[in-house]
CSV table of C-alpha atoms in Angstrom, one decimal:
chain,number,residue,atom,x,y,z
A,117,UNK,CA,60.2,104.3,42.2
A,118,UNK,CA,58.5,102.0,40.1
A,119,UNK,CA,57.4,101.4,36.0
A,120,UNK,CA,54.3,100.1,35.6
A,121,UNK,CA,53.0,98.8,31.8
A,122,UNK,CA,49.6,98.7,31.2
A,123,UNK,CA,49.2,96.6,27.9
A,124,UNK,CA,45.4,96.3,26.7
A,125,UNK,CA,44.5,93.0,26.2
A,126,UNK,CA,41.2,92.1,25.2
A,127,UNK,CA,39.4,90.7,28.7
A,128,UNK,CA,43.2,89.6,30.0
A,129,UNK,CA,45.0,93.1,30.9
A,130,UNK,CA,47.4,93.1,32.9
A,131,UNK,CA,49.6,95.3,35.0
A,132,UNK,CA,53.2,94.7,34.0
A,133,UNK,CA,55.8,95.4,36.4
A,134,UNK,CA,59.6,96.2,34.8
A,135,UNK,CA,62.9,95.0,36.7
A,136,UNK,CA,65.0,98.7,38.2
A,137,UNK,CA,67.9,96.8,37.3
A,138,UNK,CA,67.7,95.0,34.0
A,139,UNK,CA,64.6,96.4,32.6
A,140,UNK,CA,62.8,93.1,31.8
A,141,UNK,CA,59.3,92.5,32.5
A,142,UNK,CA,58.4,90.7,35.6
A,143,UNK,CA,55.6,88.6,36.9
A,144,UNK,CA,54.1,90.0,40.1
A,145,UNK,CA,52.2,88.3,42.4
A,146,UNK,CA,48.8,87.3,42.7
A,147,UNK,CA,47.6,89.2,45.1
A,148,UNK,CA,48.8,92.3,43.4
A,149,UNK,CA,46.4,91.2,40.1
A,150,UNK,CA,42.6,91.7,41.6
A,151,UNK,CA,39.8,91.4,39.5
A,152,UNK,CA,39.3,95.3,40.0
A,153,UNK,CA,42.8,96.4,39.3
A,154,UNK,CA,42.3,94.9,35.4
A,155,UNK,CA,38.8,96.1,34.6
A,156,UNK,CA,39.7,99.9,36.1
A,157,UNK,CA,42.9,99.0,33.4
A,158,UNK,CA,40.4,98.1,30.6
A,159,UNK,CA,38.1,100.7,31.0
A,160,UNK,CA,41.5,103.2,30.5
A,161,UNK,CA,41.2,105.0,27.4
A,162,UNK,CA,43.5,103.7,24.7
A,163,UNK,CA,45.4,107.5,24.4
A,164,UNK,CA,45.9,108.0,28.2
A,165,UNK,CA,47.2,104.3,29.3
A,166,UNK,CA,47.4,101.7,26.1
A,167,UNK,CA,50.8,100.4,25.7
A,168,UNK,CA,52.3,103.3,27.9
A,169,UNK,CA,54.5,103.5,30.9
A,170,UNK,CA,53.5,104.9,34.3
A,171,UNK,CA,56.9,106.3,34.9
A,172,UNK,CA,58.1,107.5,37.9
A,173,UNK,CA,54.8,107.4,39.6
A,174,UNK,CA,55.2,110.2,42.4
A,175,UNK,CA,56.0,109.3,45.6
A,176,UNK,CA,53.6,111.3,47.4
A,177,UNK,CA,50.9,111.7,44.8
A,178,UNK,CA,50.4,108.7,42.8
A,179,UNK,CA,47.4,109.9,40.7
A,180,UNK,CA,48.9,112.6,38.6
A,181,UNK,CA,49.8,110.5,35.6
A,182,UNK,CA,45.9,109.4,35.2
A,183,UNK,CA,43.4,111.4,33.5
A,184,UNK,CA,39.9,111.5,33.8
A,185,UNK,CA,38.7,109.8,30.9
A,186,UNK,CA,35.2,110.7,29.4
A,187,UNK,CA,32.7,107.3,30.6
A,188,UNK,CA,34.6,106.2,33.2
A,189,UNK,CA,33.3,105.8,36.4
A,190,UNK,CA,34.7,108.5,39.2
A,191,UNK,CA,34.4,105.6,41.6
A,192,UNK,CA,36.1,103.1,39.6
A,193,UNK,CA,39.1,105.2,38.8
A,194,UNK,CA,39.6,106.1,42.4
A,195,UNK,CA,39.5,102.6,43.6
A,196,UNK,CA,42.2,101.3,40.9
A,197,UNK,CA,44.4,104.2,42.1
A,198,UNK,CA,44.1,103.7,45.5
A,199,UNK,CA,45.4,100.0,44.8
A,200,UNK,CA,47.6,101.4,42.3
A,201,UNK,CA,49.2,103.6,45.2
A,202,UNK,CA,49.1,100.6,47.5
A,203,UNK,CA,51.6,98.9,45.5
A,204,UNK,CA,54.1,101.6,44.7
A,205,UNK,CA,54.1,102.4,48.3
A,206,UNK,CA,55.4,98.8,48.8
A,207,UNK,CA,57.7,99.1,45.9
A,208,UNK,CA,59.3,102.2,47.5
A,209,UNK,CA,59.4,100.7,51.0
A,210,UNK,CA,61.4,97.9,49.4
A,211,UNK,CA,63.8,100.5,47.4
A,212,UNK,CA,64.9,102.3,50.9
A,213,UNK,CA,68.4,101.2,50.1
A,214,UNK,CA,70.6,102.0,47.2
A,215,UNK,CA,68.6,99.2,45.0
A,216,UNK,CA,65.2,100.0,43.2
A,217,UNK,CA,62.3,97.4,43.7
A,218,UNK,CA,60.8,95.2,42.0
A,219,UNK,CA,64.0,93.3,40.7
A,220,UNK,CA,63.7,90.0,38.4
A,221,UNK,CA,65.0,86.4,39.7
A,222,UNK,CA,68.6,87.0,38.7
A,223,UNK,CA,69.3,90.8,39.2
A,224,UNK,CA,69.8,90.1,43.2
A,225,UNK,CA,72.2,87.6,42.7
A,226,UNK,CA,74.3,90.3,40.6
A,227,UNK,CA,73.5,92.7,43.3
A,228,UNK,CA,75.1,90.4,45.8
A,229,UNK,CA,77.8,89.8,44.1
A,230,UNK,CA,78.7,93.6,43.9
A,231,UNK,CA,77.7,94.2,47.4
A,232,UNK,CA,80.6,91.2,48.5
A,233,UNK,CA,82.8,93.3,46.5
A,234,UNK,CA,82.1,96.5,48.3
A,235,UNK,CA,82.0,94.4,51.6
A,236,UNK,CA,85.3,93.2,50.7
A,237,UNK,CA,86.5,96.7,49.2
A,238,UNK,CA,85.5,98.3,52.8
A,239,UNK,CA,87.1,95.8,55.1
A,240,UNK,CA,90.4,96.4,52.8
A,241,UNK,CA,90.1,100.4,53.6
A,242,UNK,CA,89.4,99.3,57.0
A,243,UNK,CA,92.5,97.1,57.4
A,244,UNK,CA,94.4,100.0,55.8
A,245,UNK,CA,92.9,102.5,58.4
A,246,UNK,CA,94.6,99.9,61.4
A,247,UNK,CA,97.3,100.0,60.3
A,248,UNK,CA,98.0,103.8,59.6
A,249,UNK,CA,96.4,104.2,63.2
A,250,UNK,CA,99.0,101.7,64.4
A,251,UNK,CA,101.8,102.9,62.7
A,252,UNK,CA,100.8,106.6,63.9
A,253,UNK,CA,100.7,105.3,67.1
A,254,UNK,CA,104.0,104.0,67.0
A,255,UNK,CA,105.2,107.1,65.8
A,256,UNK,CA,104.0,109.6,68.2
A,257,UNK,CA,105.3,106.6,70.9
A,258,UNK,CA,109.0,107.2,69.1
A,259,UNK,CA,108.2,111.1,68.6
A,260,UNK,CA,108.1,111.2,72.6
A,261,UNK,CA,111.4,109.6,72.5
A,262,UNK,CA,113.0,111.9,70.1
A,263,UNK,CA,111.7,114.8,72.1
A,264,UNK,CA,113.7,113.7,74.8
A,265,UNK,CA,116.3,113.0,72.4
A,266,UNK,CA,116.1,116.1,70.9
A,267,UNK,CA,116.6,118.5,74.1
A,268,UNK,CA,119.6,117.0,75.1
A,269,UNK,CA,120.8,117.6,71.4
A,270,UNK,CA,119.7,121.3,71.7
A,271,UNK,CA,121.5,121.8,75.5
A,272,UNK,CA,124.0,120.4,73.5
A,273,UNK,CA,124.1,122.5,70.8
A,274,UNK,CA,123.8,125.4,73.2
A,275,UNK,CA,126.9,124.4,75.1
A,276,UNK,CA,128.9,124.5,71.9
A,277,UNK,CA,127.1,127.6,70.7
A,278,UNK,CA,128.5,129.2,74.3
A,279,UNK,CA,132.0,127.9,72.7
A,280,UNK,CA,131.5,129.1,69.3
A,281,UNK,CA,131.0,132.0,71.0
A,282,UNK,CA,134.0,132.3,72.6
A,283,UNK,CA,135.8,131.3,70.1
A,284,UNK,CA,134.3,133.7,67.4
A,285,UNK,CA,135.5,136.9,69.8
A,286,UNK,CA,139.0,135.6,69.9
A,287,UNK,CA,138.9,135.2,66.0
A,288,UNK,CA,137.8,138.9,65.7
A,289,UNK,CA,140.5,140.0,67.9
A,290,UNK,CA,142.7,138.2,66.2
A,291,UNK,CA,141.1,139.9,62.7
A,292,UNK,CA,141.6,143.5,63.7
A,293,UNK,CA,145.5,142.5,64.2
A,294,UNK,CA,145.3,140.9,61.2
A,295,UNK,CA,143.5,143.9,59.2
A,296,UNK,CA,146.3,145.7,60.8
A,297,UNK,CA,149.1,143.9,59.5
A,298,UNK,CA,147.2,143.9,56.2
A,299,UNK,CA,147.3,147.7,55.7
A,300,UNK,CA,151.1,147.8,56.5
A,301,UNK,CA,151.7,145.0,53.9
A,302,UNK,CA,149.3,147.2,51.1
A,303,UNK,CA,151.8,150.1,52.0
A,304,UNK,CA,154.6,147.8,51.6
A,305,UNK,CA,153.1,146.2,48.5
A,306,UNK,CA,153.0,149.8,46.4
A,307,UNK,CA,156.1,149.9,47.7
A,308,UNK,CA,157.6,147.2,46.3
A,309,UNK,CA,155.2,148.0,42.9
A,310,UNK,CA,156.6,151.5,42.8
A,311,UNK,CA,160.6,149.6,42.9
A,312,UNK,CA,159.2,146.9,40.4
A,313,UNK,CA,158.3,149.7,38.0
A,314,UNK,CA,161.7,151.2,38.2
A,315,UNK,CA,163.0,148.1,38.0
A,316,UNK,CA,161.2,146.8,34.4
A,317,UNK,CA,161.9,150.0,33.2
A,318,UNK,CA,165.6,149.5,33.6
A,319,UNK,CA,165.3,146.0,32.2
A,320,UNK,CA,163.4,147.1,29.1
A,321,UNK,CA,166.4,149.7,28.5
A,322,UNK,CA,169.1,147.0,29.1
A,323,UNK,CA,166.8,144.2,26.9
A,324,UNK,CA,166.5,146.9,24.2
A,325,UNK,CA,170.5,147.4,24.0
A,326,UNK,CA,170.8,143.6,24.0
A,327,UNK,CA,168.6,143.4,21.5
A,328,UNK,CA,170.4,146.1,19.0
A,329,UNK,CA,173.8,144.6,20.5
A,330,UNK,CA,172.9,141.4,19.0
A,331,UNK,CA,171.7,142.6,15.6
A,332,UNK,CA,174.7,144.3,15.3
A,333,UNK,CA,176.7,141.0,16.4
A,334,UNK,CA,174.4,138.6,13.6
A,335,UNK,CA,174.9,141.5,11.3
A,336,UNK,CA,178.7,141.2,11.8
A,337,UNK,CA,178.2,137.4,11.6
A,338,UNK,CA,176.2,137.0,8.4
A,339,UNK,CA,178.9,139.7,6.6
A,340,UNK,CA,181.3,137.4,8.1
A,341,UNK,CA,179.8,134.5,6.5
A,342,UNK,CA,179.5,135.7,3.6
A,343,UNK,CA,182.9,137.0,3.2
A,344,UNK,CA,184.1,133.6,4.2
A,345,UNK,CA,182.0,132.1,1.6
A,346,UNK,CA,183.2,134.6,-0.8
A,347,UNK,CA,187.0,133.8,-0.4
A,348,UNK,CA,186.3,130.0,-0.4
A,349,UNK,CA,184.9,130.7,-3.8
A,350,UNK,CA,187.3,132.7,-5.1
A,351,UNK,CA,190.4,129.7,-3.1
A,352,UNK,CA,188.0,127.2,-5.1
A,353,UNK,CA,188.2,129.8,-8.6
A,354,UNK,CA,191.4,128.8,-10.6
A,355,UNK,CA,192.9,131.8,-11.7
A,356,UNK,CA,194.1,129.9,-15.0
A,357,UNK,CA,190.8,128.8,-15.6
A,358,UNK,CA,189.1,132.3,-15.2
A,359,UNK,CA,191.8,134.2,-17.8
A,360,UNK,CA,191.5,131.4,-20.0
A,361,UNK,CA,188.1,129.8,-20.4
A,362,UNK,CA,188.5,126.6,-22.5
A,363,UNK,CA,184.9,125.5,-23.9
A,364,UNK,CA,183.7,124.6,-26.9
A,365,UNK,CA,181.1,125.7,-29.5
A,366,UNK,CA,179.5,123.0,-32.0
A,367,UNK,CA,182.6,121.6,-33.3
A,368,UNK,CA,184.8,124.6,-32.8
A,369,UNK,CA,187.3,124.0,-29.8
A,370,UNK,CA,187.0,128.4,-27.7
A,371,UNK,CA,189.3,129.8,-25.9
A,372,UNK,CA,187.6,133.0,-24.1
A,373,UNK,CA,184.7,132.5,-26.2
A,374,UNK,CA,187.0,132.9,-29.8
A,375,UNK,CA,186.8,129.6,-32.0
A,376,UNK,CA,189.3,128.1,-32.9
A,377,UNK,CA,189.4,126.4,-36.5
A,378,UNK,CA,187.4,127.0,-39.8
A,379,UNK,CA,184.8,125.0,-41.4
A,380,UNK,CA,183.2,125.1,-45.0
A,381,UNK,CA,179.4,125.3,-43.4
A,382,UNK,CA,180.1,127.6,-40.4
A,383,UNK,CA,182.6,130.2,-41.8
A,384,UNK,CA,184.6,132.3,-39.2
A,385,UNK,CA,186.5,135.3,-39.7
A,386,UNK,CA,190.8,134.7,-39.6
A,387,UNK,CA,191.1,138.2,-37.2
A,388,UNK,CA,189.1,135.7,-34.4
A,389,UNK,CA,191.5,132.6,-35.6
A,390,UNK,CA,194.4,135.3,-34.8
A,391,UNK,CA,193.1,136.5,-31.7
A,392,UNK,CA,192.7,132.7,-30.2
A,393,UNK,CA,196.2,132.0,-31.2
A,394,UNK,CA,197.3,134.8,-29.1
A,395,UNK,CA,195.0,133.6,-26.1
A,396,UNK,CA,196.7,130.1,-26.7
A,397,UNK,CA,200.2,131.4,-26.9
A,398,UNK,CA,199.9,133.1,-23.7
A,399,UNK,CA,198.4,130.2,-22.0
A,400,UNK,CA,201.7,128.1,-22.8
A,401,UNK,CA,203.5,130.6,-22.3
A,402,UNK,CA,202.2,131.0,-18.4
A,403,UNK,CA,201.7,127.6,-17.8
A,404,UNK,CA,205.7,127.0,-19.4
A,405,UNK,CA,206.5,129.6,-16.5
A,406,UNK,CA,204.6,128.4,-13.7
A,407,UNK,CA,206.5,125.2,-13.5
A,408,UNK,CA,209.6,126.1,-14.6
A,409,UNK,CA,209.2,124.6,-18.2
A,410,UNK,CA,212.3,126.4,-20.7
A,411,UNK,CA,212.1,125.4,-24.7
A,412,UNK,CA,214.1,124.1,-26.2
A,413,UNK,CA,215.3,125.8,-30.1
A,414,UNK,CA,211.7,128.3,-30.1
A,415,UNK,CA,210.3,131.3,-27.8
A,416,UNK,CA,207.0,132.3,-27.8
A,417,UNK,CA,206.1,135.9,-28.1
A,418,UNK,CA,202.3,136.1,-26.9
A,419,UNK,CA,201.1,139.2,-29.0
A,420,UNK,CA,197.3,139.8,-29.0
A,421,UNK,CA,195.9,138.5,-32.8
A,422,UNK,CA,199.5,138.5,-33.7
A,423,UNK,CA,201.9,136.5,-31.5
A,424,UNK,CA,204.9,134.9,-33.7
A,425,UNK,CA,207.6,132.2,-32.5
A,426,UNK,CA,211.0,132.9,-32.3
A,427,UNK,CA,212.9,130.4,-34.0
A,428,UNK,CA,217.1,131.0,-32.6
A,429,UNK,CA,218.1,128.4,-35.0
A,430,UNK,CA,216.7,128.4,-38.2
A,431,UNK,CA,216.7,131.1,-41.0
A,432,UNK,CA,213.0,132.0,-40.4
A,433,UNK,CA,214.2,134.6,-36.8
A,434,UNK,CA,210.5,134.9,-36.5
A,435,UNK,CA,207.5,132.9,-37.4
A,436,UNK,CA,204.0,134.3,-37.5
A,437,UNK,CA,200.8,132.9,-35.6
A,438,UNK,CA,198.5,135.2,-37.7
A,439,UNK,CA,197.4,135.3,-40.9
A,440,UNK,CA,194.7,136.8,-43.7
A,441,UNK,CA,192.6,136.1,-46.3
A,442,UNK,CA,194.4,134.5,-49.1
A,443,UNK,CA,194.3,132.1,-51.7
A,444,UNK,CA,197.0,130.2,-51.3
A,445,UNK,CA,198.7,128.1,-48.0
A,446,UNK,CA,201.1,130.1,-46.2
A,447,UNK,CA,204.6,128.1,-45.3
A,448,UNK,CA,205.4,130.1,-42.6
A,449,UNK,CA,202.3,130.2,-40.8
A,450,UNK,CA,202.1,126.8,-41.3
A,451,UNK,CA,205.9,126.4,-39.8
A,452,UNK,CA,205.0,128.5,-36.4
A,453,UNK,CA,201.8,125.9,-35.9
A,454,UNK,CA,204.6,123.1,-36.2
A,455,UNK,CA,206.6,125.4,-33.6
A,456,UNK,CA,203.7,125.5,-31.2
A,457,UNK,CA,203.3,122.0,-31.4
A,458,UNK,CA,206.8,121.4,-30.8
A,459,UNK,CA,206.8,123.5,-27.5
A,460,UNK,CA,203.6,122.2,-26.3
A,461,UNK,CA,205.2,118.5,-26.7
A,462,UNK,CA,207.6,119.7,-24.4
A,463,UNK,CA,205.4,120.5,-21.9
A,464,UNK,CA,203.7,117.8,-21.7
A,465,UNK,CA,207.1,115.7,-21.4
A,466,UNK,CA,208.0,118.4,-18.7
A,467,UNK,CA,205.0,118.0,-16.7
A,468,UNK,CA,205.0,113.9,-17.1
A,469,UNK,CA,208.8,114.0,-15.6
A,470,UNK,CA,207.6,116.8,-12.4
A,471,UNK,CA,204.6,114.0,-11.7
A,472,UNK,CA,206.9,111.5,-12.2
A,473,UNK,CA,204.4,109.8,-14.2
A,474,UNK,CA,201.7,110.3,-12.4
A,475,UNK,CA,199.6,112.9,-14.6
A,476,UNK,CA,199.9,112.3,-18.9
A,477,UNK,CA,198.1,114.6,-21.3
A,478,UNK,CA,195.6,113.1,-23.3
A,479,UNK,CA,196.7,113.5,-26.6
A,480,UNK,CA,200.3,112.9,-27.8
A,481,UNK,CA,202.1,114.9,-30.1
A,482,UNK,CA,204.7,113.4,-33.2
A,483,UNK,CA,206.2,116.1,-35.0
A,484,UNK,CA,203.7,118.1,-37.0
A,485,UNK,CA,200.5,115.6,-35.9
A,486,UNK,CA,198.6,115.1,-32.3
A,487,UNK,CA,196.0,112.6,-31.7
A,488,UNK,CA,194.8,109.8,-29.3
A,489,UNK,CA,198.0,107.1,-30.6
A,490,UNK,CA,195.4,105.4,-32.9
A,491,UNK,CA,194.4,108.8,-35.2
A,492,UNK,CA,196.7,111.5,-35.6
A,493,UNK,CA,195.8,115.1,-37.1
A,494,UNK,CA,197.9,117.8,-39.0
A,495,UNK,CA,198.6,120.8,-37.5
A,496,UNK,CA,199.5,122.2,-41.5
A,497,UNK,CA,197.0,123.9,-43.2
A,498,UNK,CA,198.5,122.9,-46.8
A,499,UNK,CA,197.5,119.1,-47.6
A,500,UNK,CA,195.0,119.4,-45.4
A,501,UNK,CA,191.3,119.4,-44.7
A,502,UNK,CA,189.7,122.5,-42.5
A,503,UNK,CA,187.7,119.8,-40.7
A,504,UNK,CA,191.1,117.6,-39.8
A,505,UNK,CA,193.0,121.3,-38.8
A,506,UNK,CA,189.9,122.1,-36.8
A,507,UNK,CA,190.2,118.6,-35.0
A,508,UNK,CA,194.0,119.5,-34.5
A,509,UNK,CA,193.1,122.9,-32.9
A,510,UNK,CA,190.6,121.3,-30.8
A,511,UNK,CA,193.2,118.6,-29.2
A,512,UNK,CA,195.5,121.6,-28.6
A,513,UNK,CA,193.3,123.3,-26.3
A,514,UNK,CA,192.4,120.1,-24.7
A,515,UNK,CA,195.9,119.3,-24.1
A,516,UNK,CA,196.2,122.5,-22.7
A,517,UNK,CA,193.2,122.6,-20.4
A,518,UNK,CA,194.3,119.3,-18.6
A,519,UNK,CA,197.4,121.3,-18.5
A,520,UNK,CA,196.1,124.4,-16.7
A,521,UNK,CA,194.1,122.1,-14.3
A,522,UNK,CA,197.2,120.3,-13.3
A,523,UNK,CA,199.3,123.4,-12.5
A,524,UNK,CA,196.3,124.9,-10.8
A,525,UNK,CA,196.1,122.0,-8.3
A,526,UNK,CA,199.7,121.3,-7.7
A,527,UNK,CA,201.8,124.2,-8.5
A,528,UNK,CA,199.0,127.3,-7.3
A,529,UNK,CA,198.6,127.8,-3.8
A,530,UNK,CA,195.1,129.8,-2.1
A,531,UNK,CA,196.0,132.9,-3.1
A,532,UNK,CA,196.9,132.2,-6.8
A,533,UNK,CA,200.2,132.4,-6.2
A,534,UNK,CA,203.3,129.8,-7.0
A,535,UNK,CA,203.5,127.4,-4.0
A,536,UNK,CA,206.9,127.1,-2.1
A,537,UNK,CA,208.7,123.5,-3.4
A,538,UNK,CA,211.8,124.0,-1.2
């Protein structure tokens, strides 16, 4: 198909001709401009054909875009439509192919351009088409090959299939002797399950005596233990120390928790004075007995809160470790603390002669005094201080503690009795 443009032009119309590819205008040629063709264009009415398009004239009838225009010469029109006709016929025996005629100067030379391409695009596929025809070719060739290939594989497979055969009877005689043997073993198996029962049941009894058997045993062991660690306590416990408890109490020297001494600040009662004396009378006295230690001129009498000494030589028979409230010193209470003091030097000499000089009590004793050799306290209450007595007191029990650790360790066996010498 075509576009014609009619332009109205005064005395030059022409018919205008657009490219089918580009759309530009185109010049055609001379022979299709006759003198006829552009006055039947002038003569057009302006509404039917001025600067329209003919589009699409029909292929078969050409005149249907025209109308009849009122002073227009039925001769006239036909004639410029028969020419009109002529050259769309020509137009569309020129567009038989997949291009539309008329094209401009330049639009073929595109169009060759993408026909090369689709020559070149075709030739490819073709190439392509060769090959896969060759190649399939070659493949059916190695397809008759395989075929022969493949039916020697499947007499082949056959013959082994005939042995598999074979071979799978024998395996299913040989599984009904097995299934056989597998129902005597099940018997045999809740056998054995029915023994194994009886058997944990008799190990759970015997685990379950162990198991009492040896709490009993541990229980036995830990009172063992225990009693073991009792008595190496009590082989570890001085007896001397446990009866009489030497401590102290601010500046009060205790025996079994009684002070010992009297102060002006811290009063303490003379019946707990009394009493310590007693606990310190005895204490010499059992340590004197323990190692065999005999005084010389006085006796202790241990007598609770009122022990004495017993003086065999002088007038005084018995001297009095006890005393009251009063106002005034007492000479003979005063003479049994010299007494003590002389008995407890004694001691001390005895025990430095058993050790053979090995063991020395701390504080030394001269007459009526003890202290370190550089300060000496009296033992006498009159022309004295109750801080300097107390400090005398206080040496007394120490002296007499190092004392009763001594004869603990070297003259008390285990059982708190005198060890054997011979």
């Amino acid at each position: 198909a075509c576009c014609l443009i009619m332009d109205e032009l005064p005395e030059n119309t022409h018919v205008i001709v657009v490219c089918q590819r580009c759309s530009q205008p185109i010049k055609l040629h001379p022979s299709l401009q006759t003198k006829t063709l552009k006055e039947a264009v002038s003569k057009v009415d302006d509404d039917v054909m001025g600067k329209k398009l003919i589009k699409a004239l029909p292929k078969s009838r050409p005149t249907t875009m025209i109308k009849d225009p009122s002073g227009v010469d039925r001769k006239e029109l036909l004639s410029l439509t028969e020419e009109i006709e002529i050259a769309t016929k020509s137009f569309k025996t020129l567009s038989c192919g997949e291009v539309d005629h008329p094209l401009c100067a330049s639009c073929p030379e595109a169009a060759m351009e993408q026909y090369k391409e689709e020559i070149r695009m075709a030739e490819e596929a073709c190439t392509r088409y060769k090959r896969l025809i060759f190649e399939l070719n070659e493949k059916e060739k190695e397809d008759e090959n395989n075929i022969a290939k493949v039916d020697n594989d499947l007499m082949e497979l056959r013959e082994e299939e005939r042995k598999l055969m074979a071979e799978l009877e024998g395996l299913q005689t040989e599984l009904t002797s097995v299934e056989l043997d597998l129902e005597k073993q099940k018997d045999r198996e809740k056998h054995l399950d029915e023994e194994e029962k009886i058997y944990w049941q008799a190990f759970n009894e015997h685990q379950r005596q162990v198991l009492e058997l040896r709490d009993e045993s541990n229980g036995a062991e830990l009172q063992l233990q225990y009693t073991h660690d009792q008595l190496s306590r009590l082989k570890r416990t001085s007896v001397l120390n446990t009866a009489f408890h030497i401590w102290h109490n601010g500046h009060f020297a205790t025996i079994n928790g009684l002070r010992f001494g009297k102060l002006q600040n811290v009063p303490v009662e003379w019946s707990e004075i009394n009493a310590a004396w007693g606990q310190t009378t005895l204490l010499l006295t059992t340590l004197a007995n323990l190692c065999g230690c005999s005084f010389l001129k006085y006796k202790l009498i241990p007598y609770g809160s009122q022990s004495f000494v017993q003086d065999s030589e002088g007038k005084k028979k018995q001297l009095p470790l006890y005393t009251g409230a009063r106002l005034f010193a007492d000479a003979r209470y005063d003479s049994a603390m010299v007494a003590f003091l002389d008995c407890l030097g004694q001691f001390k000499r005895h025990i430095e002669v058993v050790s053979n000089g090995r063991f020395l009590l701390p504080y030394l004793v001269d007459k009526d005094r003890i202290g370190d050799g550089q300060e000496f306290y009296s033992i006498k209450m009159q022309f004295n201080t109750e801080e300097r007595w107390t400090k005398a007191l206080k040496f007394v029990l120490t002296d007499l503690r190092w004392g009763m650790t001594w004869v603990s360790a070297n003259l008390l066996n285990d059982e708190g009795g005198v060890k054997d010498t011979s």
